[in-house]
Coordinates of C-alpha atoms in Angstrom, one line a residue:
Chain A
X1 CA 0.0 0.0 0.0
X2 CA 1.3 3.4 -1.2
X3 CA 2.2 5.5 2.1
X4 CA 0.9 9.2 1.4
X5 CA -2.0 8.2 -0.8
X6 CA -3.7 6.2 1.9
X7 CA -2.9 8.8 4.2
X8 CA -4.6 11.6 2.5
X9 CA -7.7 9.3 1.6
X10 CA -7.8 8.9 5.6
X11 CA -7.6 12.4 6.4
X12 CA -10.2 13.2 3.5
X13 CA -12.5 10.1 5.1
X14 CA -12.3 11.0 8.9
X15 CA -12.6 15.6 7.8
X16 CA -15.8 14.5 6.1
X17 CA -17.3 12.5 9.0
X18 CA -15.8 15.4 11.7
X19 CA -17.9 17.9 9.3
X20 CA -21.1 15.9 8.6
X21 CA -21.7 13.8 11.7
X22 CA -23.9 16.4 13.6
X23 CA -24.7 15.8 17.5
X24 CA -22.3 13.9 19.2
X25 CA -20.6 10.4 19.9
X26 CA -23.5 8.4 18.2
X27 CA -23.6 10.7 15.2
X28 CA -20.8 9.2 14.3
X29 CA -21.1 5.1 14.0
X30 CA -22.8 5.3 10.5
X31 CA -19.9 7.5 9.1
X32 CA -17.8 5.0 10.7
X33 CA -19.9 1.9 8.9
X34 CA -19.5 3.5 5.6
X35 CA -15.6 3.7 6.1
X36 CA -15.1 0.4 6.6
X37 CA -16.9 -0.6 4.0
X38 CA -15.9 1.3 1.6
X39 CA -12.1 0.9 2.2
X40 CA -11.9 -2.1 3.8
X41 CA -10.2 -0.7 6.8
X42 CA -11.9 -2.4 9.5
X43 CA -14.8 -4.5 9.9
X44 CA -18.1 -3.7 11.1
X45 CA -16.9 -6.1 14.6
X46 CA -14.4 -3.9 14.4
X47 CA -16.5 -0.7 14.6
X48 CA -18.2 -2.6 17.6
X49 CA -15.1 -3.7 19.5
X50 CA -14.4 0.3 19.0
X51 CA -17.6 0.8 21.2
X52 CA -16.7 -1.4 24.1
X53 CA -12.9 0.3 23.8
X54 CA -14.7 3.4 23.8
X55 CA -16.8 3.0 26.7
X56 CA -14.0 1.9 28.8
X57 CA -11.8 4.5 28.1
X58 CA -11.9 8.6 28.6
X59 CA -13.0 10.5 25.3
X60 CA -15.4 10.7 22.3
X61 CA -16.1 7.6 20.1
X62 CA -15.4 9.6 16.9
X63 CA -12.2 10.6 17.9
X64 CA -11.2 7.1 19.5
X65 CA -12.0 5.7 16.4
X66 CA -10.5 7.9 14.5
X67 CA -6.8 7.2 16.0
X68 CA -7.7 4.0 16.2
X69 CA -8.1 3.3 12.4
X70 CA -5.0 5.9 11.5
X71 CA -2.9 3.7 13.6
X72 CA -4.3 0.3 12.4
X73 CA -4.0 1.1 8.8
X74 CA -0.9 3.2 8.7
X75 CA 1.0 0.6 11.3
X76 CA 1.0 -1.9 8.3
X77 CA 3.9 0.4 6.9
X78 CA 5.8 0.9 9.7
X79 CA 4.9 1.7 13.9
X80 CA 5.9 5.3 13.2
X81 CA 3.8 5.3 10.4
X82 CA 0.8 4.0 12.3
X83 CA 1.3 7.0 15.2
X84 CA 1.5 9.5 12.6
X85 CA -1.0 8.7 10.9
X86 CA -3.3 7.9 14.3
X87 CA -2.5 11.4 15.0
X88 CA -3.3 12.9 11.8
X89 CA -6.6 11.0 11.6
X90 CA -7.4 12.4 14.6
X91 CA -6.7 16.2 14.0
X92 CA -8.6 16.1 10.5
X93 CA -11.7 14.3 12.0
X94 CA -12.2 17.6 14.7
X95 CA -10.6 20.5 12.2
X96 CA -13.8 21.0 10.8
X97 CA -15.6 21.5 14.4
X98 CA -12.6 23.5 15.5
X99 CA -13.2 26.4 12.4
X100 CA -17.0 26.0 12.8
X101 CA -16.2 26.7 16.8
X102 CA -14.2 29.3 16.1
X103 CA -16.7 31.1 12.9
X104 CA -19.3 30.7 16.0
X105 CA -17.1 32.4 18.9
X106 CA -16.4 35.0 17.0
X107 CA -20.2 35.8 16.1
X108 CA -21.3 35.1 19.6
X109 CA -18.3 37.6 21.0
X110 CA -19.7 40.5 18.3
X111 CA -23.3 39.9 19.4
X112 CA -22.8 39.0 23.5
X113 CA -24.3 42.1 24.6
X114 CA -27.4 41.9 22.3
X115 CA -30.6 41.7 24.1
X116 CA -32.0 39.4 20.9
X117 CA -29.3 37.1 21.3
X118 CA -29.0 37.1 25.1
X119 CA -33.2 36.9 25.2
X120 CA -32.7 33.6 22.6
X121 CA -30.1 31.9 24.9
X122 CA -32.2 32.2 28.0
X123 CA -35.0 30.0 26.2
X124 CA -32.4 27.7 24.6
X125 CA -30.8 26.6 28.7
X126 CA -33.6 25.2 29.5
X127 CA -34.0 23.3 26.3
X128 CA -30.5 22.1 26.7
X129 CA -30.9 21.6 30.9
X130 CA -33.6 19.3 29.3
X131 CA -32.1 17.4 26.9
X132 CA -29.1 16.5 29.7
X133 CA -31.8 15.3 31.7
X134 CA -33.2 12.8 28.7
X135 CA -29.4 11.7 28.6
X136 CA -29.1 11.0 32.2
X137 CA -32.0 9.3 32.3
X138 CA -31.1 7.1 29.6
X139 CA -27.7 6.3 31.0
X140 CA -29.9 5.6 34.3
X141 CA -31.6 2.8 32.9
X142 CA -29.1 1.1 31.4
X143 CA -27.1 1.2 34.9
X144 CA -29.7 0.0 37.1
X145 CA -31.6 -1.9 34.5
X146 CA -29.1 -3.5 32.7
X147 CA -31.5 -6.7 31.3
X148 CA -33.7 -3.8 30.2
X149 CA -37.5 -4.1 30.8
X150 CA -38.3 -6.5 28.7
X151 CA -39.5 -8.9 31.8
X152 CA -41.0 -6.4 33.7
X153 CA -44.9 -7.9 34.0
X154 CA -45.3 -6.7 37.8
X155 CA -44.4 -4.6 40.4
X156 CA -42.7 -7.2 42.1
X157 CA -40.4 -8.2 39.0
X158 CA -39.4 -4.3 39.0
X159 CA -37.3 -5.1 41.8
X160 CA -35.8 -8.5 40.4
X161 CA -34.6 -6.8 37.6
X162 CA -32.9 -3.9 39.6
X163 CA -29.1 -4.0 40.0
X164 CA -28.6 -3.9 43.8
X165 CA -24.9 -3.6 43.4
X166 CA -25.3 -0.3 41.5
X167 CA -27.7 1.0 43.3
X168 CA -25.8 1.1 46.7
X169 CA -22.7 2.5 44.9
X170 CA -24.8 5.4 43.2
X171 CA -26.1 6.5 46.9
X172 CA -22.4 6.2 47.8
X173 CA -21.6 8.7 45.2
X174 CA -24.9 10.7 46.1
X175 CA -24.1 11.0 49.5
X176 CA -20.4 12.1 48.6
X177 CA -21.6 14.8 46.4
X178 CA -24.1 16.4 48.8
X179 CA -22.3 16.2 52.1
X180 CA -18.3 16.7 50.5
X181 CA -19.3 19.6 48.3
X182 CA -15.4 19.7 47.6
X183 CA -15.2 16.6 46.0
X184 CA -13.9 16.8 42.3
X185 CA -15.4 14.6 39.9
X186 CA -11.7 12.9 39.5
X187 CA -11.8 11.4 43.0
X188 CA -15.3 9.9 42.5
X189 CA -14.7 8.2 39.5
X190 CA -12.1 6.1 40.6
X191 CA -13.2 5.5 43.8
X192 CA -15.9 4.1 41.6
X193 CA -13.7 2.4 39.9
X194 CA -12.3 0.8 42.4
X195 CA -15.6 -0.5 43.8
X196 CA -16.6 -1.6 40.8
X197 CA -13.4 -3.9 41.2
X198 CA -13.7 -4.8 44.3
X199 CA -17.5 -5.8 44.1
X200 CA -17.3 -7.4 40.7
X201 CA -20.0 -5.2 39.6
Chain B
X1 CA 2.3 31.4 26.3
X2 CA 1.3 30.4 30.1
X3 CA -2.1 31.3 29.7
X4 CA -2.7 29.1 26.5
X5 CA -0.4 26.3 28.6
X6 CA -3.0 26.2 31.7
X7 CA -5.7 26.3 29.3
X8 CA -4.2 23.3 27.2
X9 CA -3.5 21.4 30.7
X10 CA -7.3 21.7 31.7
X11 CA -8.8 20.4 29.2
X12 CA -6.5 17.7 29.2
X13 CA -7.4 16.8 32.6
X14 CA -11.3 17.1 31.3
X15 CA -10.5 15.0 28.7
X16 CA -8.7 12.4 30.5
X17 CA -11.5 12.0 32.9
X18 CA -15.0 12.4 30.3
X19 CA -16.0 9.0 30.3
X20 CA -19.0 8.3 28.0
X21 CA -19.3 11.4 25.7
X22 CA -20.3 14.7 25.6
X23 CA -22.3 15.4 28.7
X24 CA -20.7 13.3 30.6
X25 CA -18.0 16.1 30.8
X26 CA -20.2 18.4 32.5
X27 CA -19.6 17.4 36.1
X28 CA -15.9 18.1 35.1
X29 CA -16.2 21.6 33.5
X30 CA -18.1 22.6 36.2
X31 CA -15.8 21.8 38.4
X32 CA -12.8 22.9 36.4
X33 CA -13.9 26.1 34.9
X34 CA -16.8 27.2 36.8
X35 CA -15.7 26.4 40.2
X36 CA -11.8 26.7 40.2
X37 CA -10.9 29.1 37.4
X38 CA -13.7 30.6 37.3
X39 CA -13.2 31.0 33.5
X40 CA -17.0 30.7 32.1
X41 CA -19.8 29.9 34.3
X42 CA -22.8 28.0 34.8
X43 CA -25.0 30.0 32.0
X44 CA -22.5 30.1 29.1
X45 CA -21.9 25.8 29.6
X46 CA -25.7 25.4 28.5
X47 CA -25.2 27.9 25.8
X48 CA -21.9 25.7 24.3
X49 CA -24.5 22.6 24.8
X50 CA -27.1 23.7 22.8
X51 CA -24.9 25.0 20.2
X52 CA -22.7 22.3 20.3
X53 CA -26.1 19.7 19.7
X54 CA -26.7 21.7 15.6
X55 CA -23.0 22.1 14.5
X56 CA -20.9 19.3 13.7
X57 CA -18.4 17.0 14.9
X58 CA -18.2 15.8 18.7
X59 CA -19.6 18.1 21.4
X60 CA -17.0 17.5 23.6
X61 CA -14.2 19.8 21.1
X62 CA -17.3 22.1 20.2
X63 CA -17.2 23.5 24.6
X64 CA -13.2 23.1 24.4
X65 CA -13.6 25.3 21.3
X66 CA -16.1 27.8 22.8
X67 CA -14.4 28.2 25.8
X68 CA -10.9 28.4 24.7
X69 CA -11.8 30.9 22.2
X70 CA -13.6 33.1 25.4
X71 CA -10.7 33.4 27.0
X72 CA -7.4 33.4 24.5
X73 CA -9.4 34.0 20.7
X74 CA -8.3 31.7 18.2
X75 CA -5.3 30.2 19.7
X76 CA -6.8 29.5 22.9
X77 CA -9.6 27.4 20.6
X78 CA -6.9 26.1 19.7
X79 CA -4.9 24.7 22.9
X80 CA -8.2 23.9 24.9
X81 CA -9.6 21.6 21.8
X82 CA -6.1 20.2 21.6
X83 CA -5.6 19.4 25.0
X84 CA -9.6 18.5 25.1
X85 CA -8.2 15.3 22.7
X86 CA -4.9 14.7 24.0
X87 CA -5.6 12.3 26.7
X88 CA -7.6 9.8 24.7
X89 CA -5.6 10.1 21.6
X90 CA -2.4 8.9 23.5
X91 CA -4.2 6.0 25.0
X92 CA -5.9 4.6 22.3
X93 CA -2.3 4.8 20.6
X94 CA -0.8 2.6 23.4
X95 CA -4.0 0.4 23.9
X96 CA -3.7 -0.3 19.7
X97 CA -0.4 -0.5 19.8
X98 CA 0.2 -3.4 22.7
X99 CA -3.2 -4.4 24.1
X100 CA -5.9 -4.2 21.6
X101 CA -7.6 -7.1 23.5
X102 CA -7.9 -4.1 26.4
X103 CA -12.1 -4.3 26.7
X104 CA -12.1 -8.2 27.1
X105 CA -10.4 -8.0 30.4
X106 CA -12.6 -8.8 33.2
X107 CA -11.0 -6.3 35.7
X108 CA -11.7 -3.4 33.3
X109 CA -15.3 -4.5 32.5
X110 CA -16.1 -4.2 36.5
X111 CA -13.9 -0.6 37.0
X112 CA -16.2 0.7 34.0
X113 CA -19.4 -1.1 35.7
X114 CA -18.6 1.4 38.8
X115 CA -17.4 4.3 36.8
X116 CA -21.0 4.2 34.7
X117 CA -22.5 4.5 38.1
X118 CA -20.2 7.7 38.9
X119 CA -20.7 9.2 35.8
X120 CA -24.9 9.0 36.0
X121 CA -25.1 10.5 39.5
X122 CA -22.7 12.7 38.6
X123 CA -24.6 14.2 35.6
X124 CA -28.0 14.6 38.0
X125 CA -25.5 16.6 40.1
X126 CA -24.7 18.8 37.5
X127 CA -28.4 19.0 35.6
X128 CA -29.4 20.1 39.3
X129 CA -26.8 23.4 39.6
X130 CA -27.6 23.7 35.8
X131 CA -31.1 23.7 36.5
X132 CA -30.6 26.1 39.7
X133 CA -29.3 28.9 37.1
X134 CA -31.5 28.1 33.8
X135 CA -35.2 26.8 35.2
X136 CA -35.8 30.8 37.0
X137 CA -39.5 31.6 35.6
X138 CA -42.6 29.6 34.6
X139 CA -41.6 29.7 31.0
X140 CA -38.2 28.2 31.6
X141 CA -40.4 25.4 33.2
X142 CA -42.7 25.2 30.6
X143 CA -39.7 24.8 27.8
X144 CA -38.0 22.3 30.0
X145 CA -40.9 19.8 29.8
X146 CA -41.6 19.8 26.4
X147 CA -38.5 19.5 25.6
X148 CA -37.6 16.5 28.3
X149 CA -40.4 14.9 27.3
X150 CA -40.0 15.0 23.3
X151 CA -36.2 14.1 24.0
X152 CA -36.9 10.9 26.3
X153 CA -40.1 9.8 23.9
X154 CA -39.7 10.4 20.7
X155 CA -37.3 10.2 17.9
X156 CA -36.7 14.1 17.0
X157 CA -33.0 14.5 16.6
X158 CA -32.0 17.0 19.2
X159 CA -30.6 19.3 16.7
X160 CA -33.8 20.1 15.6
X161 CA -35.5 20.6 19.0
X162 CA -32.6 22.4 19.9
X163 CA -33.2 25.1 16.4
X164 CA -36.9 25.4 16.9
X165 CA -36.5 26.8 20.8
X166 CA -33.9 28.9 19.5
X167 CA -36.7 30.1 16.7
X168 CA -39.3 29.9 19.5
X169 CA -36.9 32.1 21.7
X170 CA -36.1 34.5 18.9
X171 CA -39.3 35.5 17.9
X172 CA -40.7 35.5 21.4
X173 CA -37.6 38.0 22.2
X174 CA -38.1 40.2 19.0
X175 CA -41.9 41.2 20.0
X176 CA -41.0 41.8 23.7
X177 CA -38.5 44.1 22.4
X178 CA -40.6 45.4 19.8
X179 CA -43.1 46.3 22.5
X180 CA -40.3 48.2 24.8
X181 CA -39.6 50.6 22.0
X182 CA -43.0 51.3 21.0

């Protein structure tokens, strides 16, 4: 495989799913699919081992996935090769979200003291307090519930299907956050970790 | 220089520690840059989330963006979305690179078992100060529930709920100031 062409096309693939994958982490798996199909680069169990990576790791999907492939395909030339272009994959997948950013900033600084702007913003936080809630939620069920609901068919099989062991750690970290307003997030999640460890959650 | 440094080191401490996506960073940034360097606060993190929900590419970069750009212009966008990335760039580099078999371990599926916990009481912590500052009239309230409830229940993409409050709020704001001049 020729060295800089396959480079470029990966730049090319990964600036075109940074600039068209719109909302987040999710937004990008059927960009992702299409890659790998079209290139051959990795599978679709690859895209899906990517998730599980991406879940137990810090950071984004899209850009996990992103240094993952560059590395993968350019590590068939050389290891250098594969950091390089793991790198380079990376920066070209978030270059269109960093101009975008940037053309934004620069119209919000110009228009921050605007009473239309500033009125639109004060509707729009709740709209976005909202959707975090919907998130949290979500995330909720999968922890507690992690069979889903699928057998829930009474009140009593509500708690069958609850997860004890996450429960008691969440009230843990509830109790932590009210009474030890100091605590930074840091300290919590790997105390967290190491329950989860400890407890074979 | 220093400036754009500190700013480059805090997002790489955000970044090393958002685990599941974009608002699972929000317990972090309000610790970091609300509550320690008091770079942005509570009001202009929901205003980078709802922008960051219609423009492209991960929402996590889209804040670093915002907020680096606040402080330092352009090259602060710059060092904060860098250092936003750093973090999980170099591990995925090392995890590809020696242990690609890294999810399969037993060890790390528990840690992330109890970190998933963290992370979800964590985000109700931080929807709650959110909440504090952004729910403060009836129409807040009002705005909040539709939107929960078409976000939870159906399949609108949020992008689009997100543009038609900012329409909603838009025109709503034009006629109240229509009516102040008049």
């Amino acid at each position: 495989m020729n060295f800089l062409p396959t480079l470029l096309r990966l730049c090319g693939e990964f600036f075109l799913t940074g600039l068209f994958a719109v909302g987040g982490g999710l937004a990008t798996l059927p960009f992702l699919y299409e890659i790998g199909a079209k290139t051959g680069w990795f599978t679709e169990a690859d895209v899906l081992d990517m998730i599980a990576v991406s879940e137990s790791t810090p950071g984004p999907i899209g850009v996990n996935m992103a240094t993952y492939t560059g590395f993968t395909v350019g590590s068939l030339t050389s290891w250098a090769a594969g950091v390089l272009d793991g790198i380079l994959a990376t920066l070209s997948l978030i270059l269109p979200s960093l101009i975008i950013g940037i053309v934004i900033s620069g119209f919000l600084a110009k228009f921050k003291d605007s009473p239309l702007v500033n009125g639109t913003f004060s509707f729009l936080r709740p709209a976005s307090t909202a959707l975090i809630t919907a998130a949290g939620l979500s995330v909720a069920a999968k922890v507690f519930f992690p069979e889903g609901f699928g057998g829930l068919v009474s009140f009593a099989a509500f708690f069958s299907i609850l997860d004890y062991k996450a429960l008691i750690l969440a009230a843990a970290v509830a109790a932590a956050v009210i009474f030890w307003k100091k605590a930074h997030p840091i300290w919590l999640i790997l105390a967290s970790a190491v329950a989860g460890i400890v407890f074979s959650m | 220089m220093k400036e754009l440094l500190r700013l480059f080191g805090a997002f790489a401490k955000i970044g090393a520690f958002t685990f599941g996506g974009g608002y699972a960073m929000l317990p972090m940034l309000e610790k970091e840059l609300v509550e320690k360097h008091g770079w942005v606060t509570e009001e202009d993190l929901a205003d980078y989330f709802a922008i960051g929900q219609c423009t492209p590419g991960v929402i996590a970069v889209n804040t670093a963006t915002f907020v680096g750009y606040k402080l330092k212009r352009i090259p602060g966008a710059i060092f904060a979305t860098l250092g936003v990335i750093f973090p999980s760039m170099i591990l995925i580099l090392i995890l590809a690179a020696f242990l690609s078999n890294f999810a399969s371990f037993e060890v790390v599926k528990h840690a992330f078992a109890g970190i998933r916990v963290c992370v979800c009481v964590l985000i109700f912590s931080s929807v709650w100060k959110l909440g504090k500052k952004s729910l403060k009239n009836w129409i807040c309230w009002v705005i909040f529930g539709i939107v929960f409830l078409l976000a939870a229940f159906s399949d609108i993409a949020t992008a689009i709920l997100v543009i038609a409050t900012g329409l909603l709020g838009f025109v709503i704001t034009l006629i109240r100031e229509r009516r102040k001049k008049a």
